[in-house]
Amino acid sequence: APANADVERHLRALYRELIAPVRPFVSARHLLIAPHGPLHVLPFHALLSERDWLGREFTVSYTPGANVFVNSSRRPSRGGDLSAVF
């Protein structure tokens, strides 16, 4: 159990650093995350807020980079609305 507590503490700290500052501005139910550098290995959906896992509050998708998202968003949509990009 102590190892799990350590992991949860780190996931909460990462949530506070990466998500909490922008959370008040997000009204979407889906997040498209474009991580940079070492953040590519971070499971954003597993970050913990005071209430729950990020992946339970939002659906989460990843793109290898913002430029990939911008280029692919220029193509005609097949439906769905991506409304928050990190």
Coordinates of C-alpha atoms in Angstrom, one line a residue:
A1 CA 0.0 0.0 0.0
P2 CA 2.8 2.6 0.6
A3 CA 4.0 2.2 -3.0
N4 CA 0.4 3.0 -4.2
A5 CA 0.3 6.0 -1.9
D6 CA 3.5 7.3 -3.4
V7 CA 2.3 6.8 -6.9
E8 CA -1.0 8.6 -6.1
R9 CA 0.9 11.5 -4.5
H10 CA 3.0 11.9 -7.6
L11 CA -0.1 11.7 -9.9
R12 CA -1.8 14.4 -7.8
A13 CA 1.3 16.6 -7.9
L14 CA 1.4 16.3 -11.7
Y15 CA -2.3 17.1 -12.0
R16 CA -1.7 20.3 -9.9
E17 CA 1.2 21.4 -12.1
L18 CA -0.1 20.4 -15.5
I19 CA -3.9 20.4 -15.5
A20 CA -5.1 22.5 -12.5
P21 CA -3.9 25.9 -13.9
V22 CA -5.9 25.5 -17.1
R23 CA -8.8 23.4 -15.8
P24 CA -11.1 26.5 -15.1
F25 CA -10.9 27.3 -18.8
V26 CA -11.9 23.8 -20.1
S27 CA -15.6 23.2 -20.7
A28 CA -15.1 20.3 -23.0
R29 CA -15.6 16.6 -22.2
H30 CA -12.7 15.5 -24.4
L31 CA -9.1 16.4 -24.1
L32 CA -6.6 16.1 -27.0
I33 CA -3.1 16.2 -25.4
A34 CA 0.0 17.1 -27.4
P35 CA 2.8 16.3 -25.0
H36 CA 6.3 17.7 -25.4
G37 CA 9.6 15.9 -24.7
P38 CA 9.5 13.7 -21.6
L39 CA 5.8 14.2 -21.2
H40 CA 5.2 11.8 -24.1
V41 CA 5.6 8.9 -21.6
L42 CA 3.2 10.5 -19.0
P43 CA -0.2 8.8 -18.8
F44 CA -2.2 12.0 -18.5
H45 CA -5.5 10.0 -18.2
A46 CA -4.1 8.6 -14.9
L47 CA -3.5 12.0 -13.3
L48 CA -5.5 12.5 -10.1
S49 CA -7.5 15.6 -9.2
E50 CA -9.0 16.0 -5.7
R51 CA -12.1 14.3 -7.1
D52 CA -11.1 11.6 -9.6
W53 CA -8.8 10.4 -12.3
L54 CA -8.5 12.7 -15.3
G55 CA -9.6 9.8 -17.6
R56 CA -12.9 9.5 -15.7
E57 CA -13.6 13.2 -15.9
F58 CA -12.7 13.5 -19.6
T59 CA -12.1 11.2 -22.6
V60 CA -8.4 11.7 -23.4
S61 CA -6.6 11.3 -26.8
Y62 CA -3.0 12.0 -27.6
T63 CA -1.3 13.5 -30.7
P64 CA 2.4 13.3 -31.2
G65 CA 2.7 17.0 -31.6
A66 CA 0.6 20.2 -32.0
N67 CA 1.8 20.4 -35.7
V68 CA 0.3 17.0 -36.4
F69 CA -3.0 18.0 -34.9
V70 CA -3.1 21.3 -36.9
N71 CA -2.3 19.6 -40.2
S72 CA -4.9 16.8 -39.6
S73 CA -7.5 19.3 -38.5
R74 CA -7.4 20.9 -41.9
R75 CA -8.9 17.8 -43.4
P76 CA -12.7 17.5 -43.6
S77 CA -14.1 16.3 -40.3
R78 CA -15.6 12.8 -39.8
G79 CA -17.7 14.0 -36.9
G80 CA -16.9 14.7 -33.3
D81 CA -15.8 17.9 -31.8
L82 CA -12.4 18.2 -30.2
S83 CA -12.6 21.2 -28.0
A84 CA -9.6 21.3 -25.7
V85 CA -6.0 20.8 -26.7
F86 CA -3.1 20.7 -24.2

